[in-house]
GROMACS .gro file of C-alpha atoms in nm:
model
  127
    1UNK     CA    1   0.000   0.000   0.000
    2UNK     CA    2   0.100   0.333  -0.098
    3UNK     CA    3   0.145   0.568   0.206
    4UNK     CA    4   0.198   0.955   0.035
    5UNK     CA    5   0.310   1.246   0.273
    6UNK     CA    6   0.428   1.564   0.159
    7UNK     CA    7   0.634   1.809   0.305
    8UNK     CA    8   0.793   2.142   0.266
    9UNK     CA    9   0.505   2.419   0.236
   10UNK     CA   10   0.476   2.711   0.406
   11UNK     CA   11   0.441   3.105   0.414
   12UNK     CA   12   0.710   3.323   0.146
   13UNK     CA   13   0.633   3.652  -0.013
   14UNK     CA   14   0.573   3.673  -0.384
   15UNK     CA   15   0.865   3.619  -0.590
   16UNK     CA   16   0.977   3.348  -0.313
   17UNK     CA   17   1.072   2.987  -0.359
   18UNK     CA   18   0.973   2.682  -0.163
   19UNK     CA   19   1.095   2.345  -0.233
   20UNK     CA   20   0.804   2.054  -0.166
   21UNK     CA   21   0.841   1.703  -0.110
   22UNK     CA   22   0.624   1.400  -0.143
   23UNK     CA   23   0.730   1.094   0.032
   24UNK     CA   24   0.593   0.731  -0.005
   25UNK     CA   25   0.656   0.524   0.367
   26UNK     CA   26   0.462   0.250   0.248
   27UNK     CA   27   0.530  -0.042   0.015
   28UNK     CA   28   0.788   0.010  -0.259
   29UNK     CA   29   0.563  -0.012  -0.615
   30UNK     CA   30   0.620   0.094  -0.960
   31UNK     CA   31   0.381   0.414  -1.047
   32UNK     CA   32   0.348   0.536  -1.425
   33UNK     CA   33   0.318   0.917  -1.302
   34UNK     CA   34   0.351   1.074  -0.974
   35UNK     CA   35   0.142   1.419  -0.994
   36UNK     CA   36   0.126   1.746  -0.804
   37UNK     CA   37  -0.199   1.910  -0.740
   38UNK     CA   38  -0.291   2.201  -0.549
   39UNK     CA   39  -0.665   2.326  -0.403
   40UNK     CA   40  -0.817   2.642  -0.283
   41UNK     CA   41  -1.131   2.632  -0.054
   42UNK     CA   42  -1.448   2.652  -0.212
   43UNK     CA   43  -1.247   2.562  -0.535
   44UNK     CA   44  -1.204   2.244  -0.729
   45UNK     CA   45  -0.827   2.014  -0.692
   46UNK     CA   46  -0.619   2.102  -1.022
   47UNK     CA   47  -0.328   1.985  -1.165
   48UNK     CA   48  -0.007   2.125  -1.104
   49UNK     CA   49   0.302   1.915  -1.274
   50UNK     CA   50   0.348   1.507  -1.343
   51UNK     CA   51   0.660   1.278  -1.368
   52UNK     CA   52   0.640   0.963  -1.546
   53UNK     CA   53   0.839   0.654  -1.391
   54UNK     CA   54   1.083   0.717  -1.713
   55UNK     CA   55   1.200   1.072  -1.613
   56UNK     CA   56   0.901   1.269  -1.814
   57UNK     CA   57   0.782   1.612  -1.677
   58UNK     CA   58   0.506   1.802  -1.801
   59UNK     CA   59   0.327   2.166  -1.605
   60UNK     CA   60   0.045   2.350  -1.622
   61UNK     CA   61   0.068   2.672  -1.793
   62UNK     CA   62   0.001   2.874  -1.504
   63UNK     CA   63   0.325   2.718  -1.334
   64UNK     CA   64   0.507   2.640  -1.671
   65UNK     CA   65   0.868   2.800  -1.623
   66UNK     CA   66   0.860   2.867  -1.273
   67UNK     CA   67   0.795   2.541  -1.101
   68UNK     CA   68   1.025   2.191  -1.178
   69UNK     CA   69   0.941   1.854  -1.100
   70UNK     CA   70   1.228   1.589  -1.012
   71UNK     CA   71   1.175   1.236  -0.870
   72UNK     CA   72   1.447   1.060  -0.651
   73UNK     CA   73   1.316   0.683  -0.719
   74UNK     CA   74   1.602   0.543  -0.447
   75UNK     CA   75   1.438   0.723  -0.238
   76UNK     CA   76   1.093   0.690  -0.313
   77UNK     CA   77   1.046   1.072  -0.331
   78UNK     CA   78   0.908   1.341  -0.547
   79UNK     CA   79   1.021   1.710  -0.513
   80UNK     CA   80   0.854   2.037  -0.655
   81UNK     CA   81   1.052   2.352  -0.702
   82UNK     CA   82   0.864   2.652  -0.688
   83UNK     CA   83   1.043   2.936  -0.787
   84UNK     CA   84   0.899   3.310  -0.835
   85UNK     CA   85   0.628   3.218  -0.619
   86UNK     CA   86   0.304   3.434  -0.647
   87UNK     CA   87  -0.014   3.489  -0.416
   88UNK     CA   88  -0.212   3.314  -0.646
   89UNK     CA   89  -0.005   3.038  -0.580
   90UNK     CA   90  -0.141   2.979  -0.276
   91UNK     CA   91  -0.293   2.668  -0.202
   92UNK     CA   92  -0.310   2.317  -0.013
   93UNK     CA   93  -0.047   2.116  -0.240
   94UNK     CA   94  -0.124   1.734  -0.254
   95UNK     CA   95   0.068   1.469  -0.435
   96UNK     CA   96  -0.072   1.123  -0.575
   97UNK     CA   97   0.039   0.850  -0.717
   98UNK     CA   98  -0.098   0.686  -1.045
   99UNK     CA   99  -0.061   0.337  -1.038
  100UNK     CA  100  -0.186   0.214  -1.335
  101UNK     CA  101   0.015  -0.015  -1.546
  102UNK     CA  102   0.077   0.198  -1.879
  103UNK     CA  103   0.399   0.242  -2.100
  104UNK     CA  104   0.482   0.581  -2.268
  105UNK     CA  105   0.302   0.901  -2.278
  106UNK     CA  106   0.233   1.168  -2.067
  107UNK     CA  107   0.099   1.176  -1.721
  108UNK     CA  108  -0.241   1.204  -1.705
  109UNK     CA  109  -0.404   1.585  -1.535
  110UNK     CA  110  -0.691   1.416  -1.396
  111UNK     CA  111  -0.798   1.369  -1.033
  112UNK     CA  112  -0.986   1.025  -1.080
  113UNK     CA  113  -0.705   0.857  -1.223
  114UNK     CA  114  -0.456   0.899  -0.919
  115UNK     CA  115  -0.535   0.661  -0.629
  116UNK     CA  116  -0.334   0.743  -0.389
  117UNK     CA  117  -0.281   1.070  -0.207
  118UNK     CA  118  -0.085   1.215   0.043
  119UNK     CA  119  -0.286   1.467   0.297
  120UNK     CA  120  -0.149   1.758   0.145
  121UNK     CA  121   0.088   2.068   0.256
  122UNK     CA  122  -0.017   2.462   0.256
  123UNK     CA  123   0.203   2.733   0.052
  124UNK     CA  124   0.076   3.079   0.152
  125UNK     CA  125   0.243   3.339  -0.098
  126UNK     CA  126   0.160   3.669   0.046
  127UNK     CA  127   0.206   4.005  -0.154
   0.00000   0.00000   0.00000
């Protein structure tokens, strides 16, 4: 079972950076994409950045540029830079895990497909 707990968020001033982390302390598996989401209150989860098992990165515009994705798989960890940090950046920052057993393309930006989550960490980017 996959156990996901991230780490790393807090409160920086626009044009800050913040380095997150997404740990799994459960069972070693192989994932196809590891994701990064991020939710306001009152607002629905969105997609952030994925990285397929195979080293592939893709980002949302809105974070395209600013934010990096990098996976440590000894470690079984995933780590978002987030560089040039603005307020509408703020959020609660999950990762998840897509299991699903799939070879090449992109990962997927859709909730329902990643079945694991970790409990999520808050950035606060203030002006």
């Amino acid at each position: 079972q996959v156990q996901l707990a991230e780490s790393g968020g807090g409160s920086v001033q626009a044009g800050g950076s913040l380095r997150l982390s997404c740990s799994n302390s459960g069972d070693a598996v192989g994932y196809y994409c590891m994701g990064w989401f991020r939710q306001v209150p009152g607002k629905q989860r969105e997609w952030v950045s994925g990285i397929t098992s195979d080293g592939r990165t893709s980002y949302a515009d809105y974070v395209q540029g600013r934010f990096t994705i990098s996976a440590d798989n000894g470690k079984s960890t995933i780590y978002l830079q987030m560089n040039n940090l603005k307020p509408e950046d703020t959020a609660i920052y999950f990762c998840a895990a897509d299991l699903r057993e799939i070879a090449g393309g992109s990962c997927s930006t859709a909730v329902s497909v990643f079945g694991s989550w970790g409990q999520g960490t808050q950035v606060t980017v203030s002006s």
